[in-house]
mmCIF file of N, CA and C in Angstrom:
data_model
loop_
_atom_site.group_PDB
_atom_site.id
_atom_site.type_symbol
_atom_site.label_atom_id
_atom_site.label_comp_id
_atom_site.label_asym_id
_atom_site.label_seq_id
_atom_site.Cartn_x
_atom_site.Cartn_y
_atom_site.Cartn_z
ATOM 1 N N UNK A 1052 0.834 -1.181 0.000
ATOM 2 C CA UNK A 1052 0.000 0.000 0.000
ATOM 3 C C UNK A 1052 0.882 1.250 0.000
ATOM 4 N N UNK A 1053 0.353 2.134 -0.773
ATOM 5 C CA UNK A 1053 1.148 3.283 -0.941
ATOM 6 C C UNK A 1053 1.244 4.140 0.248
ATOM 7 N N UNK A 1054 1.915 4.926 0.993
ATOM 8 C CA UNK A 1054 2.278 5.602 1.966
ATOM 9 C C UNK A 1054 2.460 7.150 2.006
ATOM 10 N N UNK A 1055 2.251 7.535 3.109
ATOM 11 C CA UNK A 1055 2.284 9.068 2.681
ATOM 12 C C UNK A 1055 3.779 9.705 2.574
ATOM 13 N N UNK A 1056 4.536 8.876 3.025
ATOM 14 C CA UNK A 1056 6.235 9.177 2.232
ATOM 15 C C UNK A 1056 6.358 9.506 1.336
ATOM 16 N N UNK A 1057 5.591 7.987 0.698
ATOM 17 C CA UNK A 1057 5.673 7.799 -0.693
ATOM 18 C C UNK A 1057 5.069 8.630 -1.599
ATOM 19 N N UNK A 1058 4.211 9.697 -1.355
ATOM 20 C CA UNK A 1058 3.591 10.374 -2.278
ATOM 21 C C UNK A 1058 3.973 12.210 -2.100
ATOM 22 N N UNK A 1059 4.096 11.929 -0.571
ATOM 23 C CA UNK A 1059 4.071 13.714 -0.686
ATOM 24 C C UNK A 1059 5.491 14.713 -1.270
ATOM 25 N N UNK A 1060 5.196 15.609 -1.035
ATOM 26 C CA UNK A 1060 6.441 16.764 -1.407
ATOM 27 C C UNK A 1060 7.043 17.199 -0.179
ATOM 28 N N UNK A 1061 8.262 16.792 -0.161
ATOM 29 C CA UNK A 1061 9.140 17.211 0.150
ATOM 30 C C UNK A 1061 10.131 18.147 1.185
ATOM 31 N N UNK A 1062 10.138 18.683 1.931
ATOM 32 C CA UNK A 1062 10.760 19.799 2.024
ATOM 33 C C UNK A 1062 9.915 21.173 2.836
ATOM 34 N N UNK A 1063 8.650 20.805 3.072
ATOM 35 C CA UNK A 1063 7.602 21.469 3.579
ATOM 36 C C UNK A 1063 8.475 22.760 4.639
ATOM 37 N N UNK A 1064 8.238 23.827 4.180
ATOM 38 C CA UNK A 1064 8.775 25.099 4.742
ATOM 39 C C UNK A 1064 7.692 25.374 5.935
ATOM 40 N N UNK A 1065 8.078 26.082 7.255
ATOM 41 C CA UNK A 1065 6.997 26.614 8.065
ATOM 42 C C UNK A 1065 7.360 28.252 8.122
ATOM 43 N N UNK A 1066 6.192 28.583 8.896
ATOM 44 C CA UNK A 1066 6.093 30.026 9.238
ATOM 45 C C UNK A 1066 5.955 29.698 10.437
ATOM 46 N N UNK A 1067 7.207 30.763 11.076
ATOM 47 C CA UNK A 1067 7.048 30.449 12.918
ATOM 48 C C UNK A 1067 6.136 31.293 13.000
ATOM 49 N N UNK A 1068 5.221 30.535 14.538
ATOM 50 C CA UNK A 1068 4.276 31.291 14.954
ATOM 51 C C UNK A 1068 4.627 32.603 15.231
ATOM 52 N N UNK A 1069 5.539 33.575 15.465
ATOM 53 C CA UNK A 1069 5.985 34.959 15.766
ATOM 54 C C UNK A 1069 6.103 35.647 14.706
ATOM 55 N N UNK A 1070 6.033 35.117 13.424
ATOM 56 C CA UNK A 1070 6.399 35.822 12.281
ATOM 57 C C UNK A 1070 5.287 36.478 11.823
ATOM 58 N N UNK A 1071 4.996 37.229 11.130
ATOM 59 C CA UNK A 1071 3.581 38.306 10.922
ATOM 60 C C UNK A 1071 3.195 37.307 9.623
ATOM 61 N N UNK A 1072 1.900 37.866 9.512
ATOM 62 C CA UNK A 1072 1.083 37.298 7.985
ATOM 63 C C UNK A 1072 1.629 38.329 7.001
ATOM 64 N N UNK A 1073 2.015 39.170 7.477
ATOM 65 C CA UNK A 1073 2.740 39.755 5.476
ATOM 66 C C UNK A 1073 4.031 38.679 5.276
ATOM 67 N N UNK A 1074 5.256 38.337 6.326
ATOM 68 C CA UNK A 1074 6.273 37.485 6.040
ATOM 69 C C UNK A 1074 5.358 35.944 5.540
ATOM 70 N N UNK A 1075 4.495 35.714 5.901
ATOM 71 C CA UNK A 1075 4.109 34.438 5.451
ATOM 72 C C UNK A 1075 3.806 34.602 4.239
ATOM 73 N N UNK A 1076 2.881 35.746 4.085
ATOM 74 C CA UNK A 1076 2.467 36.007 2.442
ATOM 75 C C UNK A 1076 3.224 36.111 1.284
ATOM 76 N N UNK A 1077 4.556 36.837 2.014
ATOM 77 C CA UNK A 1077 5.772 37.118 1.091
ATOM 78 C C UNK A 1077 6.261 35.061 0.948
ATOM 79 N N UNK A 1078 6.523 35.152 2.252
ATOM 80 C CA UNK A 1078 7.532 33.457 2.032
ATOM 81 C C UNK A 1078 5.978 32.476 0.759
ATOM 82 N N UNK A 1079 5.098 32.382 0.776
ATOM 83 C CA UNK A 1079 4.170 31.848 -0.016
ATOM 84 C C UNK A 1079 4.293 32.184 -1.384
ATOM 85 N N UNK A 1080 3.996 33.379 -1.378
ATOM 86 C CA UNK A 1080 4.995 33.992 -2.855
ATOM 87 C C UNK A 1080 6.006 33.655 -3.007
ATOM 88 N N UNK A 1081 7.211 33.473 -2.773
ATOM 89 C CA UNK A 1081 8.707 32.980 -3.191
ATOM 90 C C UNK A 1081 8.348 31.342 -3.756
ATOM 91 N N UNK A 1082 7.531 30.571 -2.735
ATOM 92 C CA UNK A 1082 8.076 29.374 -2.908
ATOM 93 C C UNK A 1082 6.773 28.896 -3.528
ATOM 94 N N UNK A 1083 5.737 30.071 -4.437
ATOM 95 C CA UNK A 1083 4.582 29.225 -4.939
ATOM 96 C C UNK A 1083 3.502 28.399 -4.775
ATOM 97 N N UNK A 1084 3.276 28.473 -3.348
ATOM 98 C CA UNK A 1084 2.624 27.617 -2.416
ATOM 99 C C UNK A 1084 0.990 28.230 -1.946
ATOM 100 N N UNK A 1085 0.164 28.062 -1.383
ATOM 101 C CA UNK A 1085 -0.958 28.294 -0.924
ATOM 102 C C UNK A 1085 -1.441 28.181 0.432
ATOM 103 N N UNK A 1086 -0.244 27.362 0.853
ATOM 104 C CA UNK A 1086 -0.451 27.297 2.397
ATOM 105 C C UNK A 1086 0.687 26.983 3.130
ATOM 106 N N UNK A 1087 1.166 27.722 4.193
ATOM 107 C CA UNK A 1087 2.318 27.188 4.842
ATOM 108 C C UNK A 1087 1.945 26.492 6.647
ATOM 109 N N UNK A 1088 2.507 25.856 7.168
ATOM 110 C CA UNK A 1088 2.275 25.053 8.233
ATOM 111 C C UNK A 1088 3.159 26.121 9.194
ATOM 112 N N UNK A 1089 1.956 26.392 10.279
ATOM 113 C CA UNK A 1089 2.882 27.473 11.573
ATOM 114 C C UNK A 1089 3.401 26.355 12.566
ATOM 115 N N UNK A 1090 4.620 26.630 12.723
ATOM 116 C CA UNK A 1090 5.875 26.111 13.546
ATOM 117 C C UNK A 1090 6.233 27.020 14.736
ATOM 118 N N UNK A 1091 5.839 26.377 16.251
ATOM 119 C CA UNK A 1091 5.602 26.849 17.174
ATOM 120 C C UNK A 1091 7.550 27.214 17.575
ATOM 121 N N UNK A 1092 7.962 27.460 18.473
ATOM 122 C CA UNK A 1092 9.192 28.058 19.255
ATOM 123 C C UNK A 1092 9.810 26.621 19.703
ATOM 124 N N UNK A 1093 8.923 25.824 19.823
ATOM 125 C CA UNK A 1093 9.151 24.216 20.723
ATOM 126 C C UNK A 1093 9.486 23.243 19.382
ATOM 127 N N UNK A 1094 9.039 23.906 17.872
ATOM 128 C CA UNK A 1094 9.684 22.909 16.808
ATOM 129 C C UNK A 1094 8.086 22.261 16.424
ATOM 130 N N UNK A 1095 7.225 22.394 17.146
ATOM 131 C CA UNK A 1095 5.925 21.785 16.804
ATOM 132 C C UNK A 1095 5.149 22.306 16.070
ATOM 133 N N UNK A 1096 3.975 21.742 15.248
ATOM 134 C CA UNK A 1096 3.032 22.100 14.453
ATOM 135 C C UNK A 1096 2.313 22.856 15.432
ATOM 136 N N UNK A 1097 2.024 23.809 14.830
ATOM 137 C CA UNK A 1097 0.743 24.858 15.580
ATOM 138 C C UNK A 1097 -0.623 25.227 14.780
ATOM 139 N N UNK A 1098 -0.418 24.260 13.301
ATOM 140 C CA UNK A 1098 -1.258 24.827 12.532
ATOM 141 C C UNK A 1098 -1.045 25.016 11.192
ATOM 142 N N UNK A 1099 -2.035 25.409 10.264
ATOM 143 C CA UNK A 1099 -1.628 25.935 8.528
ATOM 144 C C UNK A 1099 -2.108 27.008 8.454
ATOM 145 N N UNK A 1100 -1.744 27.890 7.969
ATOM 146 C CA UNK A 1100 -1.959 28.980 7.281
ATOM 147 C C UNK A 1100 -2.452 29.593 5.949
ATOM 148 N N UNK A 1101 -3.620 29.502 5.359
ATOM 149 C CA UNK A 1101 -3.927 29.817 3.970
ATOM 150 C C UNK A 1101 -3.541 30.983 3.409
ATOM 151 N N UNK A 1102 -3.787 30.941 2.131
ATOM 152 C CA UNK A 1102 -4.079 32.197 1.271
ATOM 153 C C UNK A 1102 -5.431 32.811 1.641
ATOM 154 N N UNK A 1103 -5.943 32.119 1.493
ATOM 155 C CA UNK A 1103 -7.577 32.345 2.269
ATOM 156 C C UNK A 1103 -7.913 32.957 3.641
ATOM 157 N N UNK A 1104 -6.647 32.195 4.571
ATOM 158 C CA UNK A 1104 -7.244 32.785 5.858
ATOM 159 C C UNK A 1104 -6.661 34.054 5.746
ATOM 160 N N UNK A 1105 -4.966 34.289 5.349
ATOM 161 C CA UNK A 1105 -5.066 35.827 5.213
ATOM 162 C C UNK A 1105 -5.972 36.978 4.320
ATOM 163 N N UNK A 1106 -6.444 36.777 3.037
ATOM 164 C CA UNK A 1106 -7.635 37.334 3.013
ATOM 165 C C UNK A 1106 -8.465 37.820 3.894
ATOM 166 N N UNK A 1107 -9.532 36.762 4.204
ATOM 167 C CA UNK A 1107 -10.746 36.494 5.158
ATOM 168 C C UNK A 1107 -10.248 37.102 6.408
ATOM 169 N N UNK A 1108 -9.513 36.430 7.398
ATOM 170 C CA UNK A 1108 -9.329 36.596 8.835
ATOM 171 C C UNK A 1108 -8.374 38.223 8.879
ATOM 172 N N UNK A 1109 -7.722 38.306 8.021
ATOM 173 C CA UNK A 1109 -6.906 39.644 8.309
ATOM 174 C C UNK A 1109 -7.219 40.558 7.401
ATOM 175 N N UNK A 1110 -6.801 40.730 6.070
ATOM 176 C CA UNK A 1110 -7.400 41.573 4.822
ATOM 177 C C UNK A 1110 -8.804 42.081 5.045
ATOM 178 N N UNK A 1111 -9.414 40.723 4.914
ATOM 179 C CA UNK A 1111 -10.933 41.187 5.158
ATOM 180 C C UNK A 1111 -11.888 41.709 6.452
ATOM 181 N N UNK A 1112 -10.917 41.438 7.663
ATOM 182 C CA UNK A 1112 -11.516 41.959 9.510
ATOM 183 C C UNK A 1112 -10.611 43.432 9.050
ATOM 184 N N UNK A 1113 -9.889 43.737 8.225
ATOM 185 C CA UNK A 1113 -9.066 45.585 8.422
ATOM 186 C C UNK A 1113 -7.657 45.286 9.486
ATOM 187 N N UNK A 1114 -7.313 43.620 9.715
ATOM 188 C CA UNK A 1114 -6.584 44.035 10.171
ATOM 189 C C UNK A 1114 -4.697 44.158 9.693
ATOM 190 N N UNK A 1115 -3.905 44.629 9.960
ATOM 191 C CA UNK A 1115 -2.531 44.952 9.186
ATOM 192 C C UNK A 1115 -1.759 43.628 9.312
ATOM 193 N N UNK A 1116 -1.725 42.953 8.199
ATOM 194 C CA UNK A 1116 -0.560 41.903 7.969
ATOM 195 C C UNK A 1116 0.498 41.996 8.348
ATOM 196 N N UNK A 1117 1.046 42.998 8.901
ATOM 197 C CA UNK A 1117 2.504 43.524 9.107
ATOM 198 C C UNK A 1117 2.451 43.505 10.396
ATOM 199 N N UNK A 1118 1.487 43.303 11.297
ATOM 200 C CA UNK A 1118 1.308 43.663 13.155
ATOM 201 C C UNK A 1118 0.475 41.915 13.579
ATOM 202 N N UNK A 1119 -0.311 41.921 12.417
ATOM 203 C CA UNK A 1119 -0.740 40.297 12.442
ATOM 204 C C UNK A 1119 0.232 38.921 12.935
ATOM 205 N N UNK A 1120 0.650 38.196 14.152
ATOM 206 C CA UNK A 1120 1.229 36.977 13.893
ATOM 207 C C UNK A 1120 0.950 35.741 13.385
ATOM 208 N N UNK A 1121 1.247 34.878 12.715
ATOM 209 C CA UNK A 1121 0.621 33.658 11.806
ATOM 210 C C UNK A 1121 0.224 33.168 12.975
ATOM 211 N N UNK A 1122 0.762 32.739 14.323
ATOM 212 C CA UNK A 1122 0.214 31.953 14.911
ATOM 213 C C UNK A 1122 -0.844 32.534 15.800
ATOM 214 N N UNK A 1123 -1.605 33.587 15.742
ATOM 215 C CA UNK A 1123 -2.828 34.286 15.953
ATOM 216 C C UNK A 1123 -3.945 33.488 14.979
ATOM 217 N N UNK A 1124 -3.426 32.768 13.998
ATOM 218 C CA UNK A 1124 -4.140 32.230 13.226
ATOM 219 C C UNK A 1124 -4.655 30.593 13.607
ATOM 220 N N UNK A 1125 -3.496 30.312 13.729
ATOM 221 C CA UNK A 1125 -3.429 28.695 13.817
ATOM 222 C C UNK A 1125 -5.154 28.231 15.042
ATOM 223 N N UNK A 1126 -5.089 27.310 14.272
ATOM 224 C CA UNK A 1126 -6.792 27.134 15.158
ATOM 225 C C UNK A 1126 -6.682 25.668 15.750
ATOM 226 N N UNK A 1127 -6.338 25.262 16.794
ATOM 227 C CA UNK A 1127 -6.790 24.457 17.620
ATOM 228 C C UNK A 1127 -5.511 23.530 17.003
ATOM 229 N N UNK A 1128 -5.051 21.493 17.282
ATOM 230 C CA UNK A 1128 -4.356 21.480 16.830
ATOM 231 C C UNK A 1128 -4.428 20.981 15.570
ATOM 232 N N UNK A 1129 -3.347 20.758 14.880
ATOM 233 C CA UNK A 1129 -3.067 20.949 13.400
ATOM 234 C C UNK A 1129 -3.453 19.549 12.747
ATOM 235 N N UNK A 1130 -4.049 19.378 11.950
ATOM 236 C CA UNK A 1130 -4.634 17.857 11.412
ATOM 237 C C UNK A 1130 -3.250 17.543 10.365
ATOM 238 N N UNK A 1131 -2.719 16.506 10.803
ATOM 239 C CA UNK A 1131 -1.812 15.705 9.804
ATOM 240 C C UNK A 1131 -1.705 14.581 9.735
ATOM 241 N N UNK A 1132 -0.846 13.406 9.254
ATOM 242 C CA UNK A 1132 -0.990 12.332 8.952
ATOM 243 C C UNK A 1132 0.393 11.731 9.157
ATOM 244 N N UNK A 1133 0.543 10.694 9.558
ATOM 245 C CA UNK A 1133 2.018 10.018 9.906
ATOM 246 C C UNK A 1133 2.789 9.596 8.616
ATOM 247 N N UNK A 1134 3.996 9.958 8.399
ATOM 248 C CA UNK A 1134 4.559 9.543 7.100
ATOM 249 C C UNK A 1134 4.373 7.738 7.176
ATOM 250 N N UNK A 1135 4.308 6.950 7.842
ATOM 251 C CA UNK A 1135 4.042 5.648 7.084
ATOM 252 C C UNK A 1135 2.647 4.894 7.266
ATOM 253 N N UNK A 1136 1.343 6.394 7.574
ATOM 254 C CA UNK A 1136 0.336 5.675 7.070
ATOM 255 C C UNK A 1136 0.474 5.554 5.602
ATOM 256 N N UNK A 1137 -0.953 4.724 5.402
ATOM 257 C CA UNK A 1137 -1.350 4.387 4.228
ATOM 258 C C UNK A 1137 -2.264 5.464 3.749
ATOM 259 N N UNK A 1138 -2.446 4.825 1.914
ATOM 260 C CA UNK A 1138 -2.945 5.709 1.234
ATOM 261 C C UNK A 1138 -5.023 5.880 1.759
ATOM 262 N N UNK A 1139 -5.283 4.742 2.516
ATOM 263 C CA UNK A 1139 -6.805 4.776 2.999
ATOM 264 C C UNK A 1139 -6.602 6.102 4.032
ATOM 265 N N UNK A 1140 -5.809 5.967 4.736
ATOM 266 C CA UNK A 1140 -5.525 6.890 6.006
ATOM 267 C C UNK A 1140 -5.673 8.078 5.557
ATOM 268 N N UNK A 1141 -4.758 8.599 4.392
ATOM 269 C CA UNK A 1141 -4.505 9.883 3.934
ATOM 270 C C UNK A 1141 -5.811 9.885 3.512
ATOM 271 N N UNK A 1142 -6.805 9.398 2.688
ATOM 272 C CA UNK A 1142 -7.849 9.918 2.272
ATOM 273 C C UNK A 1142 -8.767 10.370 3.077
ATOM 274 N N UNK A 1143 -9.455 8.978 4.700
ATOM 275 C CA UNK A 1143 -10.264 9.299 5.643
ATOM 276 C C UNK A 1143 -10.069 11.063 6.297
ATOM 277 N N UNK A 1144 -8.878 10.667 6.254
ATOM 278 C CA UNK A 1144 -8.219 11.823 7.091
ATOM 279 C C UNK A 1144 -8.609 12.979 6.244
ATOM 280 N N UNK A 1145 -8.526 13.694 4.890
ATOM 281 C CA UNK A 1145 -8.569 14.386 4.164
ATOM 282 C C UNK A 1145 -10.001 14.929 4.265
ATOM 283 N N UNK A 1146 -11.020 13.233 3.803
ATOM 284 C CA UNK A 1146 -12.315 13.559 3.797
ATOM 285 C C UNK A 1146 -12.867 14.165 5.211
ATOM 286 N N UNK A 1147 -12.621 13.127 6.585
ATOM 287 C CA UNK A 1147 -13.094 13.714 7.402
ATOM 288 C C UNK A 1147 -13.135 15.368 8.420
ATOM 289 N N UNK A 1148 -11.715 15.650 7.775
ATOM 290 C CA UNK A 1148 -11.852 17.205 8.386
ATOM 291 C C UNK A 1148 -11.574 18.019 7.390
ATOM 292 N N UNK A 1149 -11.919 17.951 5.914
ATOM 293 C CA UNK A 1149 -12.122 18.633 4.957
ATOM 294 C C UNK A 1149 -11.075 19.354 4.811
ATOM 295 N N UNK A 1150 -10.122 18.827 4.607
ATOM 296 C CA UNK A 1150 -8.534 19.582 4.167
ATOM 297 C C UNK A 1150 -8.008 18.952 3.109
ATOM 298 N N UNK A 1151 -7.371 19.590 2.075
ATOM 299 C CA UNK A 1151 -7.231 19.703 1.073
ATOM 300 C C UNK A 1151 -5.484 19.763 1.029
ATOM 301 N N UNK A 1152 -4.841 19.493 2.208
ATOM 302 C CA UNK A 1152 -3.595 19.826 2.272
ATOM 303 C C UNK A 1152 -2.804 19.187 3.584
ATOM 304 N N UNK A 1153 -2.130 17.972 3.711
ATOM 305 C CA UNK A 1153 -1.991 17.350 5.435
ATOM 306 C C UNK A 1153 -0.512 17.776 5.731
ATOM 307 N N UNK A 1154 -0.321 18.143 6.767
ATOM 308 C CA UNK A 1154 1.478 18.113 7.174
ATOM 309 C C UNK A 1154 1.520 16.641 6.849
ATOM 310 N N UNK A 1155 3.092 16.411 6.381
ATOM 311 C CA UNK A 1155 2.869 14.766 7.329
ATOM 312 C C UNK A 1155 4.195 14.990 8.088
ATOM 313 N N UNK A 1156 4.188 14.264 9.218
ATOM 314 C CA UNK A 1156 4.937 14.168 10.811
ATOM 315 C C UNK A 1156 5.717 12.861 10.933
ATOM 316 N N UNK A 1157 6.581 12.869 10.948
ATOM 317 C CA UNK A 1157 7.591 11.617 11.495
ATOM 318 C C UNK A 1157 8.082 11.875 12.713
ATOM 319 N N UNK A 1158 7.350 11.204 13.726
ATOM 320 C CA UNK A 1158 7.511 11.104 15.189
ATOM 321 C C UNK A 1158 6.647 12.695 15.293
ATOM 322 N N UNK A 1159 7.560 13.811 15.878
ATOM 323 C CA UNK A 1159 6.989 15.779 15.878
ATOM 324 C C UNK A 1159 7.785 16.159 14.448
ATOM 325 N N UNK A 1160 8.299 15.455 14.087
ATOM 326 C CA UNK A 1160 9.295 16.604 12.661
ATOM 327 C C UNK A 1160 8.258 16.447 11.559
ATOM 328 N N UNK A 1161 8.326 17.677 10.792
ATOM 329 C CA UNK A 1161 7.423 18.006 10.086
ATOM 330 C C UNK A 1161 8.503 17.476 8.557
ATOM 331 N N UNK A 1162 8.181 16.649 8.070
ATOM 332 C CA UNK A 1162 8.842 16.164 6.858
ATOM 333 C C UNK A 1162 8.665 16.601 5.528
ATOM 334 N N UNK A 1163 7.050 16.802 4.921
ATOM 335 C CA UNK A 1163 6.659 16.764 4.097
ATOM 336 C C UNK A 1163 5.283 17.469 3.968
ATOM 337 N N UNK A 1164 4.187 17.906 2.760
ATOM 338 C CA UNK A 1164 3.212 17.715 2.601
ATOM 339 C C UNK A 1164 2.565 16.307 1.382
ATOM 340 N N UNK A 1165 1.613 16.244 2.094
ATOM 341 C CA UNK A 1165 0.619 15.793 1.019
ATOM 342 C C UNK A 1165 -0.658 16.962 0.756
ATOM 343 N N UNK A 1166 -0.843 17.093 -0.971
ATOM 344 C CA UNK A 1166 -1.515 18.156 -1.073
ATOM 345 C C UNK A 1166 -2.988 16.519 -2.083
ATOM 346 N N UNK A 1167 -3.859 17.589 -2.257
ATOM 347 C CA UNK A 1167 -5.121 16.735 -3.118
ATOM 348 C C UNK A 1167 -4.250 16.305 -4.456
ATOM 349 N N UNK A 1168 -3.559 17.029 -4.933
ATOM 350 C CA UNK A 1168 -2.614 16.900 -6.068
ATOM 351 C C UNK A 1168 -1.913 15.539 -6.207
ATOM 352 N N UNK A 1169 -1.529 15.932 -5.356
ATOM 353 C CA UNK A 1169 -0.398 14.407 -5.018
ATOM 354 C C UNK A 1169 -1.175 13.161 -5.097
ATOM 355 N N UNK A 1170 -2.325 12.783 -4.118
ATOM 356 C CA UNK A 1170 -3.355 11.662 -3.832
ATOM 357 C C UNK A 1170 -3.924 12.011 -5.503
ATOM 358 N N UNK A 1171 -4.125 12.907 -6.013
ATOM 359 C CA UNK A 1171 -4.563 12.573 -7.359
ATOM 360 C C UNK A 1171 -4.226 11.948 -8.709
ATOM 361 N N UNK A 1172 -2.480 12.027 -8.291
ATOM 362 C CA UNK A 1172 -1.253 11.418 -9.324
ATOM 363 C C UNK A 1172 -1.339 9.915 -8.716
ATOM 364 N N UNK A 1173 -1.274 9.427 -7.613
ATOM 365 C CA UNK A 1173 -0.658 8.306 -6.834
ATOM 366 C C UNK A 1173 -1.670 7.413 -6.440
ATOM 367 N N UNK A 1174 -3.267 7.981 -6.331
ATOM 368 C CA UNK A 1174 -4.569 6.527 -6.580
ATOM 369 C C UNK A 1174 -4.824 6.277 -7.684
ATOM 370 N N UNK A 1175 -6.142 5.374 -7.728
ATOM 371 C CA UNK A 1175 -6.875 5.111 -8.125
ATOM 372 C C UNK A 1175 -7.709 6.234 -8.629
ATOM 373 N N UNK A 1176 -8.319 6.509 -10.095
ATOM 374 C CA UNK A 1176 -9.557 7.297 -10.129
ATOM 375 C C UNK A 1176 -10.558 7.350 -9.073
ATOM 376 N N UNK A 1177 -11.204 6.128 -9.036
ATOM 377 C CA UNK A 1177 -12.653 6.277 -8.213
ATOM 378 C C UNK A 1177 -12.262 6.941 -6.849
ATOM 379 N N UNK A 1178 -11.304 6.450 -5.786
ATOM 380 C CA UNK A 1178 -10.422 6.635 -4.784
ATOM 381 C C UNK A 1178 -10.834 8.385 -4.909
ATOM 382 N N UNK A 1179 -10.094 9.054 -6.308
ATOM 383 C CA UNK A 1179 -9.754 10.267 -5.932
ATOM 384 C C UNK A 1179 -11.188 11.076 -6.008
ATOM 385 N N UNK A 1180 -12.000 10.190 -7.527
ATOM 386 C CA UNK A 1180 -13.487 10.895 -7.345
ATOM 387 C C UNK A 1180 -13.865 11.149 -5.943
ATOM 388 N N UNK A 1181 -14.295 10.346 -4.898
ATOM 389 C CA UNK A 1181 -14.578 10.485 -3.534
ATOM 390 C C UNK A 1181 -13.893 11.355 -2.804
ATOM 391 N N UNK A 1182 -12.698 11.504 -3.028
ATOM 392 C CA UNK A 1182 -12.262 12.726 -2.641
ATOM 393 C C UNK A 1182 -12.578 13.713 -2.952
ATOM 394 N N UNK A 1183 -12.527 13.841 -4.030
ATOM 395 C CA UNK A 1183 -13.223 15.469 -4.568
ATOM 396 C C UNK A 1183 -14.469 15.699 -4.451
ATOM 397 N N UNK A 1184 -15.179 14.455 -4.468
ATOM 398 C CA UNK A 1184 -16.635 14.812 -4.253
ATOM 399 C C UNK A 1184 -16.907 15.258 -2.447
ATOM 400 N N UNK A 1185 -16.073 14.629 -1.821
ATOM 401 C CA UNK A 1185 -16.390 14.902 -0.164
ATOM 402 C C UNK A 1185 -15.479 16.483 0.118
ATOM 403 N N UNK A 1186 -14.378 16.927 -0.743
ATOM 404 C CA UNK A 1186 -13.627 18.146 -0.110
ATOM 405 C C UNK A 1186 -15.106 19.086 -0.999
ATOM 406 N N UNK A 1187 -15.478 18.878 -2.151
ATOM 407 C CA UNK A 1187 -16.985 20.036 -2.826
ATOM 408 C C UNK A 1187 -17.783 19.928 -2.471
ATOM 409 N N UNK A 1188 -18.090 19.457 -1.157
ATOM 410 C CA UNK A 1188 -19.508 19.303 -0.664
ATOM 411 C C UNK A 1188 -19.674 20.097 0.789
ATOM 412 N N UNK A 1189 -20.697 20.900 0.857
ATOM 413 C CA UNK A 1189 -20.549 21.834 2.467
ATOM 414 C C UNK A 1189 -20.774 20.772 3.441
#
């Protein structure tokens, strides 16, 4: 069975929780990305960060990206997936808390992502239909 090693990217960059949402916005821009994972002071996941939530939660409340910290953002803890689950795991997991994007974690180290992209190259069609049909559905 395929693994979430085995599929994700690589290299997953964080935004420490102290760093403002304009540095996240900027670091997202450099590296082409849509979401970065906030990395607490202790080395731990604290969370992801969208393109979206800066919009919505900061852009759109008036408040300044530049005084904003990412980890003002981070909401409760961070949904990810163990690098040697399996490819069922990565999906439940995906479908059930409607994320579109998992850290994955070896032991606390943040290794990698798996994005919908990835699970879309590396299943089955039907596999990924269900996915897409459960992340487009309210």
């Amino acid at each position: 069975m395929t693994t979430a090693r085995e599929i994700m990217t690589e290299g997953a960059e964080c935004i420490g929780e102290d760093e403002t949402v304009l540095e996240a916005a900027k670091k997202m821009t450099e590296l082409g990305v849509g979401a970065l994972p906030i990395c607490g002071t202790d080395n731990r996941l604290k969370g992801m960060l969208t393109d979206r939530d800066i919009v919505v939660k900061v852009l759109g409340a008036g408040k300044d990206p530049a005084d904003c910290k990412a980890g003002e953002l981070a909401q409760g803890e961070a949904v990810t997936i163990g690098a040697d689950d399996d490819a069922d795991e990565i999906l439940r997991t995906m479908t059930q808390h409607k994320v579109r994007r998992l850290p994955v974690i070896d032991g606390h180290d943040l290794v990698g992502m798996v994005a919908q992209a990835d699970v879309a190259r590396a299943l089955p069609e039907p596999k990924v239909g269900d996915l897409l049909e459960a992340l487009s559905t309210d």
